Amino acid sequence: MSGTSTDTAFSEEDILLERLKPIDDASYQDDRGCMEGTREHIVNHIIGWATGSSSQDLPPEKANVNGMMWVYGMPGIGKSAIAHSVCRLLHENKRLGGSFFCRRDDSARSETNSVLPTLVYRLAGAFGPYRTRVVEALRQDPQLASGELFSSTLQSLKEYPLQTLVLVIDALDECGEPTTRRQLLGSIFKACQRNKWLKSVVISRSEHDIQS
C-alpha cells in the first residue's frame, strides 16, 4: 500500500482554492463595460499608462515610483464601467494580472481581507512561475498571512513576465475601513515599487484615506 502526503495529494489548484479562497464574482464582467464610443479617452489613457514600458526601462536600483494609478470621481459618473472596460482590454492583451470589484452590499466583496488573496490567486493564474512560488509558500506555511504571502513570493521570483501585468481594484471606498484600506494599498504600492513588471489601477471615490 503506497502512502502519499496530504499536500502532495492536492493539486496546485486545490491548494490555491483551499488556502486563498478567492471571491469568484469579484472579477470583471465583459458585459459591464462602457457603451461603445463612450469614455474612450480615459480608458485609452489608462491602458496606455498600464501597458507602457517606462517602468521596464528603470535601472535595477531604482524603485518603480509610477507603479500605481488612482482614478477617482463622484458617484454615478461611470467609474465601474471604465474599470470593466479597462480589465477587458488588459485581458485581451494578456496584461491583466487580476481584478477585484468591491461592493458595499456584498459581505465578501466589502471586506479588505478578501482582496489580496483573490488578487494573488488571479496573478498566480496569469504567470506560471509566480503560481509555483505561491503554491510552495502555502505548502510550507498554510497560515501565512496574505500580505506576507504576496510580498515574499514576489520577492522570491527568479524569472519575470516579459510584459507588465496589471492589478485592478474598483470601488475601493466600498471596502473595509480607512485603516484596512491603507494597509491594503500599502502592500500593493510597495509590491509595484519593488517589481517593475507589476502595476496597479485603483478606482474609487475621492476619499481622504485613499488619497493619503
Tab-separated table of C-alpha atoms in Angstrom:
chain	number	residue	atom	x	y	z
A	1	MET	CA	0.000	0.000	0.000
A	2	SER	CA	1.581	3.247	-1.103
A	3	GLY	CA	1.422	6.355	1.063
A	4	THR	CA	1.059	9.935	-0.124
A	5	SER	CA	1.385	13.074	1.964
A	6	THR	CA	-1.711	15.211	2.266
A	7	ASP	CA	-0.219	18.190	0.410
A	8	THR	CA	1.112	16.026	-2.420
A	9	ALA	CA	-2.360	14.576	-2.907
A	10	PHE	CA	-3.735	18.041	-3.541
A	11	SER	CA	-3.262	19.583	-6.970
A	12	GLU	CA	-1.845	23.085	-7.204
A	13	GLU	CA	-5.329	24.388	-7.989
A	14	ASP	CA	-6.776	22.623	-4.932
A	15	ILE	CA	-4.167	24.253	-2.707
A	16	LEU	CA	-4.755	27.719	-4.175
A	17	LEU	CA	-8.532	27.457	-3.845
A	18	GLU	CA	-8.475	25.943	-0.368
A	19	ARG	CA	-5.920	28.291	1.158
A	20	LEU	CA	-6.680	31.565	-0.667
A	21	LYS	CA	-10.458	31.230	-1.016
A	22	PRO	CA	-10.699	33.730	-3.917
A	23	ILE	CA	-14.006	35.519	-4.451
A	24	ASP	CA	-15.265	34.340	-7.843
A	25	ASP	CA	-17.803	37.069	-8.575
A	26	ALA	CA	-15.361	39.858	-7.697
A	27	SER	CA	-13.725	39.723	-11.127
A	28	TYR	CA	-14.600	41.902	-14.099
A	29	GLN	CA	-17.508	41.097	-16.436
A	30	ASP	CA	-17.475	41.566	-20.201
A	31	ASP	CA	-20.988	42.990	-20.342
A	32	ARG	CA	-20.493	45.645	-17.649
A	33	GLY	CA	-18.127	47.941	-19.548
A	34	CYS	CA	-18.707	51.313	-21.174
A	35	MET	CA	-21.108	51.624	-24.079
A	36	GLU	CA	-19.363	51.681	-27.439
A	37	GLY	CA	-17.938	55.098	-28.248
A	38	THR	CA	-18.174	56.428	-24.675
A	39	ARG	CA	-15.360	57.287	-22.250
A	40	GLU	CA	-12.806	56.161	-24.832
A	41	HIS	CA	-10.316	58.893	-23.960
A	42	ILE	CA	-9.959	57.970	-20.302
A	43	VAL	CA	-9.996	54.205	-20.989
A	44	ASN	CA	-7.270	54.602	-23.614
A	45	HIS	CA	-5.272	56.836	-21.268
A	46	ILE	CA	-5.366	54.208	-18.504
A	47	ILE	CA	-4.471	51.413	-20.921
A	48	GLY	CA	-1.614	53.465	-22.356
A	49	TRP	CA	-0.204	54.077	-18.891
A	50	ALA	CA	-0.725	50.498	-17.738
A	51	THR	CA	0.933	48.892	-20.755
A	52	GLY	CA	3.658	51.497	-21.190
A	53	SER	CA	7.240	50.306	-20.960
A	54	SER	CA	8.675	53.187	-18.925
A	55	SER	CA	8.872	51.142	-15.725
A	56	GLN	CA	10.730	48.373	-17.541
A	57	ASP	CA	13.448	50.833	-18.526
A	58	LEU	CA	14.336	51.715	-14.950
A	59	PRO	CA	17.753	50.564	-13.739
A	60	PRO	CA	17.518	47.768	-11.117
A	61	GLU	CA	18.496	50.037	-8.226
A	62	LYS	CA	15.632	52.475	-8.900
A	63	ALA	CA	12.162	51.974	-7.432
A	64	ASN	CA	9.178	51.912	-9.762
A	65	VAL	CA	7.660	55.131	-8.392
A	66	ASN	CA	4.950	55.221	-11.065
A	67	GLY	CA	3.589	51.737	-10.430
A	68	MET	CA	0.132	52.787	-9.234
A	69	MET	CA	-2.605	54.913	-10.827
A	70	TRP	CA	-5.555	56.270	-8.864
A	71	VAL	CA	-8.711	57.048	-10.840
A	72	TYR	CA	-11.284	58.890	-8.737
A	73	GLY	CA	-14.539	60.746	-9.148
A	74	MET	CA	-18.020	61.430	-7.822
A	75	PRO	CA	-20.650	58.659	-7.556
A	76	GLY	CA	-22.615	57.809	-10.683
A	77	ILE	CA	-20.150	59.027	-13.329
A	78	GLY	CA	-19.337	55.559	-14.663
A	79	LYS	CA	-16.141	54.648	-12.812
A	80	SER	CA	-17.054	50.966	-12.577
A	81	ALA	CA	-17.939	50.805	-16.279
A	82	ILE	CA	-14.497	52.256	-17.006
A	83	ALA	CA	-12.916	49.638	-14.733
A	84	HIS	CA	-14.691	46.774	-16.535
A	85	SER	CA	-13.633	48.152	-19.934
A	86	VAL	CA	-10.024	48.549	-18.791
A	87	CYS	CA	-9.978	44.975	-17.458
A	88	ARG	CA	-11.414	43.597	-20.689
A	89	LEU	CA	-8.778	45.330	-22.809
A	90	LEU	CA	-5.975	44.262	-20.474
A	91	HIS	CA	-7.264	40.688	-20.565
A	92	GLU	CA	-7.420	40.703	-24.364
A	93	ASN	CA	-3.780	41.821	-24.423
A	94	LYS	CA	-2.739	39.243	-21.793
A	95	ARG	CA	-1.811	42.055	-19.382
A	96	LEU	CA	-4.443	41.569	-16.669
A	97	GLY	CA	-2.820	40.258	-13.503
A	98	GLY	CA	-6.090	40.237	-11.583
A	99	SER	CA	-9.108	42.318	-10.652
A	100	PHE	CA	-11.332	42.874	-7.647
A	101	PHE	CA	-14.613	44.793	-7.793
A	102	CYS	CA	-15.620	45.856	-4.304
A	103	ARG	CA	-19.264	46.237	-3.380
A	104	ARG	CA	-20.641	47.633	-0.154
A	105	ASP	CA	-23.769	45.430	-0.053
A	106	ASP	CA	-21.850	42.169	-0.616
A	107	SER	CA	-20.344	40.665	2.537
A	108	ALA	CA	-17.410	39.044	0.697
A	109	ARG	CA	-16.651	41.951	-1.611
A	110	SER	CA	-16.835	44.597	1.117
A	111	GLU	CA	-14.017	43.119	3.233
A	112	THR	CA	-10.436	44.193	2.509
A	113	ASN	CA	-9.149	40.812	3.731
A	114	SER	CA	-10.749	39.240	0.647
A	115	VAL	CA	-8.961	41.490	-1.834
A	116	LEU	CA	-5.318	40.420	-1.626
A	117	PRO	CA	-5.945	36.636	-1.552
A	118	THR	CA	-8.137	36.995	-4.648
A	119	LEU	CA	-5.528	39.082	-6.459
A	120	VAL	CA	-2.773	36.618	-5.503
A	121	TYR	CA	-4.908	33.789	-6.921
A	122	ARG	CA	-5.539	35.678	-10.181
A	123	LEU	CA	-1.897	36.698	-10.545
A	124	ALA	CA	-0.877	33.083	-9.969
A	125	GLY	CA	-3.173	32.119	-12.833
A	126	ALA	CA	-1.669	34.779	-15.095
A	127	PHE	CA	2.013	33.929	-14.533
A	128	GLY	CA	3.187	30.344	-14.048
A	129	PRO	CA	6.442	30.985	-12.132
A	130	TYR	CA	4.538	33.114	-9.614
A	131	ARG	CA	1.952	30.350	-9.244
A	132	THR	CA	4.745	27.896	-8.418
A	133	ARG	CA	6.127	30.203	-5.726
A	134	VAL	CA	2.698	30.739	-4.169
A	135	VAL	CA	1.956	27.010	-4.031
A	136	GLU	CA	5.367	26.306	-2.473
A	137	ALA	CA	4.833	29.004	0.151
A	138	LEU	CA	1.349	27.733	1.031
A	139	ARG	CA	2.622	24.158	1.334
A	140	GLN	CA	5.338	25.305	3.717
A	141	ASP	CA	3.067	27.560	5.783
A	142	PRO	CA	-0.698	27.186	5.203
A	143	GLN	CA	-1.397	30.000	7.692
A	144	LEU	CA	0.854	32.574	6.031
A	145	ALA	CA	-0.822	35.997	6.118
A	146	SER	CA	-1.907	37.261	2.696
A	147	GLY	CA	0.278	40.386	2.848
A	148	GLU	CA	3.369	38.366	3.679
A	149	LEU	CA	2.459	35.760	1.054
A	150	PHE	CA	2.071	38.464	-1.588
A	151	SER	CA	5.347	40.242	-0.862
A	152	SER	CA	7.537	37.213	-0.130
A	153	THR	CA	6.504	35.262	-3.224
A	154	LEU	CA	7.091	38.273	-5.469
A	155	GLN	CA	10.484	38.798	-3.863
A	156	SER	CA	11.477	35.161	-4.382
A	157	LEU	CA	10.857	35.165	-8.139
A	158	LYS	CA	13.851	34.334	-10.327
A	159	GLU	CA	12.125	34.970	-13.657
A	160	TYR	CA	9.696	37.694	-14.622
A	161	PRO	CA	6.934	38.376	-17.167
A	162	LEU	CA	8.119	39.820	-20.466
A	163	GLN	CA	5.301	42.384	-20.295
A	164	THR	CA	3.761	44.416	-17.493
A	165	LEU	CA	0.899	42.762	-15.611
A	166	VAL	CA	-1.748	44.979	-14.044
A	167	LEU	CA	-3.921	44.591	-10.943
A	168	VAL	CA	-7.230	46.493	-10.964
A	169	ILE	CA	-9.288	47.332	-7.867
A	170	ASP	CA	-12.630	49.070	-8.359
A	171	ALA	CA	-14.764	50.893	-5.769
A	172	LEU	CA	-12.163	50.583	-3.026
A	173	ASP	CA	-14.114	53.137	-0.965
A	174	GLU	CA	-16.850	50.481	-0.613
A	175	CYS	CA	-14.463	48.020	1.010
A	176	GLY	CA	-13.344	47.841	4.630
A	177	GLU	CA	-12.415	50.796	6.840
A	178	PRO	CA	-9.809	53.563	6.394
A	179	THR	CA	-7.216	51.639	8.417
A	180	THR	CA	-7.613	48.383	6.488
A	181	ARG	CA	-7.702	50.206	3.156
A	182	ARG	CA	-4.403	51.912	3.997
A	183	GLN	CA	-2.831	48.549	4.843
A	184	LEU	CA	-4.066	47.012	1.593
A	185	LEU	CA	-2.873	49.941	-0.521
A	186	GLY	CA	0.468	49.933	1.284
A	187	SER	CA	1.061	46.273	0.412
A	188	ILE	CA	0.178	46.769	-3.242
A	189	PHE	CA	2.072	50.048	-3.587
A	190	LYS	CA	5.268	48.531	-2.175
A	191	ALA	CA	4.909	45.496	-4.428
A	192	CYS	CA	4.599	47.711	-7.507
A	193	GLN	CA	7.575	49.807	-6.405
A	194	ARG	CA	9.785	46.754	-5.999
A	195	ASN	CA	8.629	44.822	-9.073
A	196	LYS	CA	8.992	46.792	-12.280
A	197	TRP	CA	6.752	44.391	-14.221
A	198	LEU	CA	3.773	44.951	-11.885
A	199	LYS	CA	1.362	47.901	-11.951
A	200	SER	CA	-1.975	48.600	-10.309
A	201	VAL	CA	-5.015	50.734	-11.066
A	202	VAL	CA	-7.186	51.759	-8.102
A	203	ILE	CA	-10.598	53.290	-8.785
A	204	SER	CA	-12.735	54.904	-6.106
A	205	ARG	CA	-14.491	57.974	-4.818
A	206	SER	CA	-12.204	60.741	-3.610
A	207	GLU	CA	-11.860	59.519	-0.036
A	208	HIS	CA	-9.185	61.173	2.112
A	209	ASP	CA	-7.669	57.919	3.401
A	210	ILE	CA	-7.214	56.577	-0.130
A	211	GLN	CA	-5.718	59.837	-1.350
A	212	SER	CA	-3.253	59.979	1.535
